[in-house]
Amino acid sequence: MSMNPFCEIALEEALRIKESGLASEVVAVSMGPAQCVDTLRTGLAMGADRGIHVEAQGTLYPLSVAKILKALVEIEKPELLVLGKQAIDDDCNQTGQMIAGLLNWPQGTFASKVVLDKEKQVATVDREVDGGLETLCLDLPAVITTDLRLNQPRYATLPNIMKAKSKVIKKFKPEELNVEIKPDLEVIQVNEPPKRKAGVIVSSVDELIDKLKNEAHVI
């Protein structure tokens, strides 16, 4: 099981924050079946200090993930949550916003640049929007979700891969965190789009104009 590339960028940013002296520890979290441990080992090999695996079977919807993260925050007491901006299986872009809402923490989504000021206890986040670049100043603790342009994740070196094998991965079950895993969405129906009519070749501009005017009714 490979790591979501957006989450890989989030982990890289957390590691850079620690390397700059602005964090004391990086904890990687994964939820799902036993294969998630392999993903966590990759994160530990990149440089995370320890991991947490929440063992869960079946589909995990964004709200359930957010509730699990909220429970872990109450245990771990972090000052910053850094997540990938979206999943890559269902393309949901919800978990970061939901966990921020559950915690009542400020959020900076789609981050393309992150600057922490530990003295002022704020994070400055640049995010790309349709109109250009938006800059947010967030009081810590806060939630940040990462975009592709934030950084280039490092490769795990062989010595770090070996070290990762001895790093701690703590295991939880959702019920130990008082979180009930249940579907929040129901797929009612999936339909194919209507088939388009075959195109035609016209012999002249006049014929094209006539079809657009009298058949398509667009002019």
PDB file of N, CA and C in Angstrom, residues 54-144:
ATOM      1  N   VAL A  54      -4.470   3.147  13.332  1.00  0.00           N
ATOM      2  CA  VAL A  54      -5.826   2.867  13.808  1.00  0.00           C
ATOM      3  C   VAL A  54      -6.381   1.760  12.919  1.00  0.00           C
ATOM      4  N   GLU A  55      -6.545   0.585  13.518  1.00  0.00           N
ATOM      5  CA  GLU A  55      -6.963  -0.590  12.758  1.00  0.00           C
ATOM      6  C   GLU A  55      -8.457  -0.524  12.466  1.00  0.00           C
ATOM      7  N   ALA A  56      -8.787  -0.501  11.173  1.00  0.00           N
ATOM      8  CA  ALA A  56     -10.196  -0.432  10.771  1.00  0.00           C
ATOM      9  C   ALA A  56     -10.375  -1.179   9.460  1.00  0.00           C
ATOM     10  N   GLN A  57     -11.476  -1.875   9.350  1.00  0.00           N
ATOM     11  CA  GLN A  57     -11.804  -2.601   8.132  1.00  0.00           C
ATOM     12  C   GLN A  57     -12.928  -1.875   7.395  1.00  0.00           C
ATOM     13  N   GLY A  58     -13.012  -2.118   6.108  1.00  0.00           N
ATOM     14  CA  GLY A  58     -14.087  -1.498   5.337  1.00  0.00           C
ATOM     15  C   GLY A  58     -13.766  -0.067   4.959  1.00  0.00           C
ATOM     16  N   THR A  59     -14.762   0.606   4.430  1.00  0.00           N
ATOM     17  CA  THR A  59     -14.586   1.973   3.930  1.00  0.00           C
ATOM     18  C   THR A  59     -14.569   2.967   5.077  1.00  0.00           C
ATOM     19  N   LEU A  60     -13.605   3.861   5.049  1.00  0.00           N
ATOM     20  CA  LEU A  60     -13.534   4.954   6.011  1.00  0.00           C
ATOM     21  C   LEU A  60     -13.930   6.245   5.300  1.00  0.00           C
ATOM     22  N   TYR A  61     -15.029   6.813   5.716  1.00  0.00           N
ATOM     23  CA  TYR A  61     -15.490   8.064   5.122  1.00  0.00           C
ATOM     24  C   TYR A  61     -14.820   9.244   5.822  1.00  0.00           C
ATOM     25  N   PRO A  62     -14.732  10.405   5.142  1.00  0.00           N
ATOM     26  CA  PRO A  62     -13.989  11.551   5.705  1.00  0.00           C
ATOM     27  C   PRO A  62     -14.403  11.933   7.119  1.00  0.00           C
ATOM     28  N   LEU A  63     -15.705  11.903   7.420  1.00  0.00           N
ATOM     29  CA  LEU A  63     -16.127  12.306   8.765  1.00  0.00           C
ATOM     30  C   LEU A  63     -15.620  11.328   9.815  1.00  0.00           C
ATOM     31  N   SER A  64     -15.621  10.032   9.495  1.00  0.00           N
ATOM     32  CA  SER A  64     -15.089   9.048  10.446  1.00  0.00           C
ATOM     33  C   SER A  64     -13.596   9.272  10.671  1.00  0.00           C
ATOM     34  N   VAL A  65     -12.865   9.544   9.588  1.00  0.00           N
ATOM     35  CA  VAL A  65     -11.428   9.835   9.710  1.00  0.00           C
ATOM     36  C   VAL A  65     -11.214  11.065  10.579  1.00  0.00           C
ATOM     37  N   ALA A  66     -12.018  12.104  10.350  1.00  0.00           N
ATOM     38  CA  ALA A  66     -11.877  13.334  11.135  1.00  0.00           C
ATOM     39  C   ALA A  66     -12.163  13.083  12.609  1.00  0.00           C
ATOM     40  N   LYS A  67     -13.145  12.263  12.908  1.00  0.00           N
ATOM     41  CA  LYS A  67     -13.465  11.962  14.310  1.00  0.00           C
ATOM     42  C   LYS A  67     -12.332  11.184  14.973  1.00  0.00           C
ATOM     43  N   ILE A  68     -11.723  10.254  14.217  1.00  0.00           N
ATOM     44  CA  ILE A  68     -10.582   9.507  14.763  1.00  0.00           C
ATOM     45  C   ILE A  68      -9.420  10.454  15.031  1.00  0.00           C
ATOM     46  N   LEU A  69      -9.151  11.337  14.087  1.00  0.00           N
ATOM     47  CA  LEU A  69      -8.063  12.307  14.283  1.00  0.00           C
ATOM     48  C   LEU A  69      -8.333  13.202  15.485  1.00  0.00           C
ATOM     49  N   LYS A  70      -9.568  13.615  15.661  1.00  0.00           N
ATOM     50  CA  LYS A  70      -9.917  14.440  16.824  1.00  0.00           C
ATOM     51  C   LYS A  70      -9.605  13.698  18.121  1.00  0.00           C
ATOM     52  N   ALA A  71      -9.958  12.406  18.169  1.00  0.00           N
ATOM     53  CA  ALA A  71      -9.675  11.615  19.366  1.00  0.00           C
ATOM     54  C   ALA A  71      -8.177  11.494  19.600  1.00  0.00           C
ATOM     55  N   LEU A  72      -7.400  11.332  18.522  1.00  0.00           N
ATOM     56  CA  LEU A  72      -5.946  11.240  18.661  1.00  0.00           C
ATOM     57  C   LEU A  72      -5.336  12.568  19.098  1.00  0.00           C
ATOM     58  N   VAL A  73      -5.899  13.677  18.613  1.00  0.00           N
ATOM     59  CA  VAL A  73      -5.424  14.998  19.035  1.00  0.00           C
ATOM     60  C   VAL A  73      -5.613  15.168  20.536  1.00  0.00           C
ATOM     61  N   GLU A  74      -6.727  14.700  21.052  1.00  0.00           N
ATOM     62  CA  GLU A  74      -6.977  14.819  22.498  1.00  0.00           C
ATOM     63  C   GLU A  74      -5.976  13.996  23.307  1.00  0.00           C
ATOM     64  N   ILE A  75      -5.424  12.933  22.699  1.00  0.00           N
ATOM     65  CA  ILE A  75      -4.414  12.115  23.381  1.00  0.00           C
ATOM     66  C   ILE A  75      -3.022  12.711  23.223  1.00  0.00           C
ATOM     67  N   GLU A  76      -2.678  13.101  21.991  1.00  0.00           N
ATOM     68  CA  GLU A  76      -1.313  13.515  21.664  1.00  0.00           C
ATOM     69  C   GLU A  76      -1.028  14.989  21.936  1.00  0.00           C
ATOM     70  N   LYS A  77      -2.063  15.831  21.903  1.00  0.00           N
ATOM     71  CA  LYS A  77      -1.923  17.276  22.139  1.00  0.00           C
ATOM     72  C   LYS A  77      -0.928  17.949  21.177  1.00  0.00           C
ATOM     73  N   PRO A  78      -1.069  17.762  19.869  1.00  0.00           N
ATOM     74  CA  PRO A  78      -0.149  18.438  18.930  1.00  0.00           C
ATOM     75  C   PRO A  78      -0.504  19.913  18.790  1.00  0.00           C
ATOM     76  N   GLU A  79       0.448  20.693  18.285  1.00  0.00           N
ATOM     77  CA  GLU A  79       0.199  22.105  18.006  1.00  0.00           C
ATOM     78  C   GLU A  79      -0.124  22.352  16.537  1.00  0.00           C
ATOM     79  N   LEU A  80       0.142  21.346  15.707  1.00  0.00           N
ATOM     80  CA  LEU A  80      -0.106  21.520  14.279  1.00  0.00           C
ATOM     81  C   LEU A  80      -0.463  20.175  13.653  1.00  0.00           C
ATOM     82  N   LEU A  81      -1.547  20.159  12.872  1.00  0.00           N
ATOM     83  CA  LEU A  81      -1.912  18.992  12.075  1.00  0.00           C
ATOM     84  C   LEU A  81      -1.649  19.329  10.612  1.00  0.00           C
ATOM     85  N   VAL A  82      -0.872  18.480   9.938  1.00  0.00           N
ATOM     86  CA  VAL A  82      -0.582  18.692   8.521  1.00  0.00           C
ATOM     87  C   VAL A  82      -1.081  17.467   7.757  1.00  0.00           C
ATOM     88  N   LEU A  83      -2.001  17.691   6.834  1.00  0.00           N
ATOM     89  CA  LEU A  83      -2.625  16.613   6.084  1.00  0.00           C
ATOM     90  C   LEU A  83      -2.499  16.889   4.588  1.00  0.00           C
ATOM     91  N   GLY A  84      -2.575  15.821   3.792  1.00  0.00           N
ATOM     92  CA  GLY A  84      -2.753  16.009   2.363  1.00  0.00           C
ATOM     93  C   GLY A  84      -4.105  16.637   2.090  1.00  0.00           C
ATOM     94  N   LYS A  85      -4.204  17.406   1.016  1.00  0.00           N
ATOM     95  CA  LYS A  85      -5.450  18.152   0.785  1.00  0.00           C
ATOM     96  C   LYS A  85      -6.614  17.243   0.391  1.00  0.00           C
ATOM     97  N   GLN A  86      -6.328  16.052  -0.177  1.00  0.00           N
ATOM     98  CA  GLN A  86      -7.428  15.203  -0.610  1.00  0.00           C
ATOM     99  C   GLN A  86      -6.982  13.757  -0.721  1.00  0.00           C
ATOM    100  N   ALA A  87      -7.970  12.866  -0.698  1.00  0.00           N
ATOM    101  CA  ALA A  87      -7.709  11.452  -0.932  1.00  0.00           C
ATOM    102  C   ALA A  87      -7.483  11.226  -2.418  1.00  0.00           C
ATOM    103  N   ILE A  88      -6.878  10.091  -2.757  1.00  0.00           N
ATOM    104  CA  ILE A  88      -6.646   9.794  -4.169  1.00  0.00           C
ATOM    105  C   ILE A  88      -7.488   8.621  -4.650  1.00  0.00           C
ATOM    106  N   ASP A  89      -8.266   8.010  -3.755  1.00  0.00           N
ATOM    107  CA  ASP A  89      -9.169   6.950  -4.200  1.00  0.00           C
ATOM    108  C   ASP A  89     -10.534   7.522  -4.577  1.00  0.00           C
ATOM    109  N   ASP A  90     -11.108   8.358  -3.694  1.00  0.00           N
ATOM    110  CA  ASP A  90     -12.410   8.955  -4.004  1.00  0.00           C
ATOM    111  C   ASP A  90     -12.307  10.458  -4.290  1.00  0.00           C
ATOM    112  N   ASP A  91     -11.081  11.016  -4.204  1.00  0.00           N
ATOM    113  CA  ASP A  91     -10.846  12.443  -4.465  1.00  0.00           C
ATOM    114  C   ASP A  91     -11.616  13.363  -3.518  1.00  0.00           C
ATOM    115  N   CYS A  92     -12.043  12.852  -2.373  1.00  0.00           N
ATOM    116  CA  CYS A  92     -12.694  13.722  -1.396  1.00  0.00           C
ATOM    117  C   CYS A  92     -11.695  14.744  -0.866  1.00  0.00           C
ATOM    118  N   ASN A  93     -12.152  15.949  -0.727  1.00  0.00           N
ATOM    119  CA  ASN A  93     -11.338  17.049  -0.203  1.00  0.00           C
ATOM    120  C   ASN A  93     -12.086  17.577   1.022  1.00  0.00           C
ATOM    121  N   GLN A  94     -12.146  16.727   2.067  1.00  0.00           N
ATOM    122  CA  GLN A  94     -13.040  17.040   3.188  1.00  0.00           C
ATOM    123  C   GLN A  94     -12.416  16.879   4.569  1.00  0.00           C
ATOM    124  N   THR A  95     -11.488  15.936   4.719  1.00  0.00           N
ATOM    125  CA  THR A  95     -11.045  15.556   6.061  1.00  0.00           C
ATOM    126  C   THR A  95     -10.409  16.725   6.809  1.00  0.00           C
ATOM    127  N   GLY A  96      -9.516  17.474   6.143  1.00  0.00           N
ATOM    128  CA  GLY A  96      -8.861  18.596   6.815  1.00  0.00           C
ATOM    129  C   GLY A  96      -9.849  19.617   7.321  1.00  0.00           C
ATOM    130  N   GLN A  97     -10.831  19.948   6.490  1.00  0.00           N
ATOM    131  CA  GLN A  97     -11.836  20.932   6.883  1.00  0.00           C
ATOM    132  C   GLN A  97     -12.704  20.409   8.024  1.00  0.00           C
ATOM    133  N   MET A  98     -13.021  19.097   7.958  1.00  0.00           N
ATOM    134  CA  MET A  98     -13.876  18.515   9.007  1.00  0.00           C
ATOM    135  C   MET A  98     -13.167  18.464  10.349  1.00  0.00           C
ATOM    136  N   ILE A  99     -11.895  18.052  10.353  1.00  0.00           N
ATOM    137  CA  ILE A  99     -11.175  17.985  11.630  1.00  0.00           C
ATOM    138  C   ILE A  99     -10.987  19.381  12.218  1.00  0.00           C
ATOM    139  N   ALA A 100     -10.766  20.380  11.352  1.00  0.00           N
ATOM    140  CA  ALA A 100     -10.662  21.757  11.853  1.00  0.00           C
ATOM    141  C   ALA A 100     -11.975  22.194  12.491  1.00  0.00           C
ATOM    142  N   GLY A 101     -13.095  21.814  11.862  1.00  0.00           N
ATOM    143  CA  GLY A 101     -14.391  22.162  12.427  1.00  0.00           C
ATOM    144  C   GLY A 101     -14.654  21.452  13.745  1.00  0.00           C
ATOM    145  N   LEU A 102     -14.317  20.165  13.818  1.00  0.00           N
ATOM    146  CA  LEU A 102     -14.541  19.415  15.055  1.00  0.00           C
ATOM    147  C   LEU A 102     -13.694  19.950  16.208  1.00  0.00           C
ATOM    148  N   LEU A 103     -12.465  20.373  15.881  1.00  0.00           N
ATOM    149  CA  LEU A 103     -11.558  20.882  16.920  1.00  0.00           C
ATOM    150  C   LEU A 103     -11.760  22.366  17.190  1.00  0.00           C
ATOM    151  N   ASN A 104     -12.482  23.034  16.276  1.00  0.00           N
ATOM    152  CA  ASN A 104     -12.616  24.499  16.332  1.00  0.00           C
ATOM    153  C   ASN A 104     -11.248  25.175  16.224  1.00  0.00           C
ATOM    154  N   TRP A 105     -10.396  24.618  15.347  1.00  0.00           N
ATOM    155  CA  TRP A 105      -9.079  25.181  15.068  1.00  0.00           C
ATOM    156  C   TRP A 105      -9.121  25.945  13.743  1.00  0.00           C
ATOM    157  N   PRO A 106      -8.293  26.973  13.593  1.00  0.00           N
ATOM    158  CA  PRO A 106      -8.189  27.628  12.286  1.00  0.00           C
ATOM    159  C   PRO A 106      -7.581  26.684  11.260  1.00  0.00           C
ATOM    160  N   GLN A 107      -7.884  26.925   9.982  1.00  0.00           N
ATOM    161  CA  GLN A 107      -7.399  26.023   8.924  1.00  0.00           C
ATOM    162  C   GLN A 107      -6.840  26.814   7.749  1.00  0.00           C
ATOM    163  N   GLY A 108      -5.791  26.241   7.139  1.00  0.00           N
ATOM    164  CA  GLY A 108      -5.234  26.773   5.901  1.00  0.00           C
ATOM    165  C   GLY A 108      -5.155  25.633   4.902  1.00  0.00           C
ATOM    166  N   THR A 109      -6.002  25.663   3.890  1.00  0.00           N
ATOM    167  CA  THR A 109      -6.086  24.553   2.948  1.00  0.00           C
ATOM    168  C   THR A 109      -5.308  24.862   1.673  1.00  0.00           C
ATOM    169  N   PHE A 110      -4.935  23.798   0.954  1.00  0.00           N
ATOM    170  CA  PHE A 110      -4.203  23.906  -0.323  1.00  0.00           C
ATOM    171  C   PHE A 110      -2.919  24.726  -0.167  1.00  0.00           C
ATOM    172  N   ALA A 111      -2.185  24.501   0.906  1.00  0.00           N
ATOM    173  CA  ALA A 111      -1.005  25.321   1.193  1.00  0.00           C
ATOM    174  C   ALA A 111       0.088  25.112   0.153  1.00  0.00           C
ATOM    175  N   SER A 112       0.601  26.220  -0.393  1.00  0.00           N
ATOM    176  CA  SER A 112       1.756  26.163  -1.296  1.00  0.00           C
ATOM    177  C   SER A 112       3.010  26.711  -0.621  1.00  0.00           C
ATOM    178  N   LYS A 113       2.843  27.304   0.589  1.00  0.00           N
ATOM    179  CA  LYS A 113       3.987  27.765   1.386  1.00  0.00           C
ATOM    180  C   LYS A 113       3.529  27.866   2.839  1.00  0.00           C
ATOM    181  N   VAL A 114       4.384  27.418   3.759  1.00  0.00           N
ATOM    182  CA  VAL A 114       4.060  27.459   5.185  1.00  0.00           C
ATOM    183  C   VAL A 114       5.239  28.045   5.938  1.00  0.00           C
ATOM    184  N   VAL A 115       4.981  29.058   6.758  1.00  0.00           N
ATOM    185  CA  VAL A 115       6.016  29.670   7.605  1.00  0.00           C
ATOM    186  C   VAL A 115       5.483  29.718   9.028  1.00  0.00           C
ATOM    187  N   LEU A 116       6.244  29.138   9.968  1.00  0.00           N
ATOM    188  CA  LEU A 116       5.844  29.145  11.370  1.00  0.00           C
ATOM    189  C   LEU A 116       6.621  30.192  12.150  1.00  0.00           C
ATOM    190  N   ASP A 117       5.927  30.868  13.059  1.00  0.00           N
ATOM    191  CA  ASP A 117       6.565  31.785  14.006  1.00  0.00           C
ATOM    192  C   ASP A 117       6.245  31.261  15.403  1.00  0.00           C
ATOM    193  N   LYS A 118       7.232  30.597  15.996  1.00  0.00           N
ATOM    194  CA  LYS A 118       6.992  29.937  17.281  1.00  0.00           C
ATOM    195  C   LYS A 118       6.785  30.950  18.402  1.00  0.00           C
ATOM    196  N   GLU A 119       7.480  32.101  18.327  1.00  0.00           N
ATOM    197  CA  GLU A 119       7.326  33.119  19.369  1.00  0.00           C
ATOM    198  C   GLU A 119       5.919  33.679  19.396  1.00  0.00           C
ATOM    199  N   LYS A 120       5.394  34.003  18.205  1.00  0.00           N
ATOM    200  CA  LYS A 120       4.045  34.563  18.124  1.00  0.00           C
ATOM    201  C   LYS A 120       2.967  33.489  18.095  1.00  0.00           C
ATOM    202  N   GLN A 121       3.412  32.214  17.961  1.00  0.00           N
ATOM    203  CA  GLN A 121       2.476  31.086  17.902  1.00  0.00           C
ATOM    204  C   GLN A 121       1.467  31.242  16.761  1.00  0.00           C
ATOM    205  N   VAL A 122       2.022  31.550  15.584  1.00  0.00           N
ATOM    206  CA  VAL A 122       1.182  31.680  14.395  1.00  0.00           C
ATOM    207  C   VAL A 122       1.830  30.939  13.229  1.00  0.00           C
ATOM    208  N   ALA A 123       1.014  30.574  12.258  1.00  0.00           N
ATOM    209  CA  ALA A 123       1.489  29.992  11.004  1.00  0.00           C
ATOM    210  C   ALA A 123       0.968  30.848   9.861  1.00  0.00           C
ATOM    211  N   THR A 124       1.882  31.205   8.950  1.00  0.00           N
ATOM    212  CA  THR A 124       1.489  31.953   7.757  1.00  0.00           C
ATOM    213  C   THR A 124       1.442  30.991   6.591  1.00  0.00           C
ATOM    214  N   VAL A 125       0.300  30.959   5.918  1.00  0.00           N
ATOM    215  CA  VAL A 125       0.067  29.987   4.841  1.00  0.00           C
ATOM    216  C   VAL A 125      -0.272  30.722   3.559  1.00  0.00           C
ATOM    217  N   ASP A 126       0.495  30.437   2.499  1.00  0.00           N
ATOM    218  CA  ASP A 126       0.140  30.910   1.158  1.00  0.00           C
ATOM    219  C   ASP A 126      -0.644  29.815   0.463  1.00  0.00           C
ATOM    220  N   ARG A 127      -1.717  30.195  -0.201  1.00  0.00           N
ATOM    221  CA  ARG A 127      -2.541  29.230  -0.934  1.00  0.00           C
ATOM    222  C   ARG A 127      -2.948  29.825  -2.268  1.00  0.00           C
ATOM    223  N   GLU A 128      -2.903  28.981  -3.284  1.00  0.00           N
ATOM    224  CA  GLU A 128      -3.270  29.427  -4.626  1.00  0.00           C
ATOM    225  C   GLU A 128      -4.779  29.366  -4.797  1.00  0.00           C
ATOM    226  N   VAL A 129      -5.349  30.496  -5.223  1.00  0.00           N
ATOM    227  CA  VAL A 129      -6.783  30.573  -5.484  1.00  0.00           C
ATOM    228  C   VAL A 129      -6.977  31.048  -6.924  1.00  0.00           C
ATOM    229  N   ASP A 130      -8.213  31.051  -7.382  1.00  0.00           N
ATOM    230  CA  ASP A 130      -8.482  31.416  -8.770  1.00  0.00           C
ATOM    231  C   ASP A 130      -7.972  32.815  -9.102  1.00  0.00           C
ATOM    232  N   GLY A 131      -8.057  33.713  -8.135  1.00  0.00           N
ATOM    233  CA  GLY A 131      -7.654  35.098  -8.403  1.00  0.00           C
ATOM    234  C   GLY A 131      -6.181  35.383  -8.190  1.00  0.00           C
ATOM    235  N   GLY A 132      -5.396  34.371  -7.797  1.00  0.00           N
ATOM    236  CA  GLY A 132      -3.969  34.598  -7.552  1.00  0.00           C
ATOM    237  C   GLY A 132      -3.489  33.871  -6.319  1.00  0.00           C
ATOM    238  N   LEU A 133      -2.839  34.594  -5.404  1.00  0.00           N
ATOM    239  CA  LEU A 133      -2.259  34.004  -4.198  1.00  0.00           C
ATOM    240  C   LEU A 133      -2.907  34.644  -2.973  1.00  0.00           C
ATOM    241  N   GLU A 134      -3.387  33.801  -2.076  1.00  0.00           N
ATOM    242  CA  GLU A 134      -3.998  34.272  -0.841  1.00  0.00           C
ATOM    243  C   GLU A 134      -3.086  33.904   0.320  1.00  0.00           C
ATOM    244  N   THR A 135      -2.878  34.825   1.250  1.00  0.00           N
ATOM    245  CA  THR A 135      -2.036  34.578   2.428  1.00  0.00           C
ATOM    246  C   THR A 135      -2.892  34.647   3.681  1.00  0.00           C
ATOM    247  N   LEU A 136      -2.796  33.588   4.497  1.00  0.00           N
ATOM    248  CA  LEU A 136      -3.551  33.507   5.745  1.00  0.00           C
ATOM    249  C   LEU A 136      -2.595  33.474   6.923  1.00  0.00           C
ATOM    250  N   CYS A 137      -2.993  34.072   8.025  1.00  0.00           N
ATOM    251  CA  CYS A 137      -2.238  33.994   9.275  1.00  0.00           C
ATOM    252  C   CYS A 137      -3.102  33.248  10.284  1.00  0.00           C
ATOM    253  N   LEU A 138      -2.619  32.085  10.734  1.00  0.00           N
ATOM    254  CA  LEU A 138      -3.400  31.216  11.601  1.00  0.00           C
ATOM    255  C   LEU A 138      -2.793  31.166  12.995  1.00  0.00           C
ATOM    256  N   ASP A 139      -3.615  31.331  14.006  1.00  0.00           N
ATOM    257  CA  ASP A 139      -3.165  31.093  15.371  1.00  0.00           C
ATOM    258  C   ASP A 139      -3.008  29.593  15.593  1.00  0.00           C
ATOM    259  N   LEU A 140      -1.934  29.208  16.271  1.00  0.00           N
ATOM    260  CA  LEU A 140      -1.720  27.806  16.606  1.00  0.00           C
ATOM    261  C   LEU A 140      -2.458  27.462  17.898  1.00  0.00           C
ATOM    262  N   PRO A 141      -2.965  26.242  18.028  1.00  0.00           N
ATOM    263  CA  PRO A 141      -2.871  25.115  17.090  1.00  0.00           C
ATOM    264  C   PRO A 141      -3.766  25.315  15.875  1.00  0.00           C
ATOM    265  N   ALA A 142      -3.374  24.666  14.767  1.00  0.00           N
ATOM    266  CA  ALA A 142      -4.087  24.860  13.511  1.00  0.00           C
ATOM    267  C   ALA A 142      -4.008  23.596  12.663  1.00  0.00           C
ATOM    268  N   VAL A 143      -4.830  23.581  11.610  1.00  0.00           N
ATOM    269  CA  VAL A 143      -4.854  22.493  10.632  1.00  0.00           C
ATOM    270  C   VAL A 143      -4.411  23.050   9.286  1.00  0.00           C
ATOM    271  N   ILE A 144      -3.454  22.373   8.644  1.00  0.00           N
ATOM    272  CA  ILE A 144      -2.988  22.777   7.318  1.00  0.00           C
ATOM    273  C   ILE A 144      -3.107  21.582   6.378  1.00  0.00           C
TER     274      ILE A 144
END
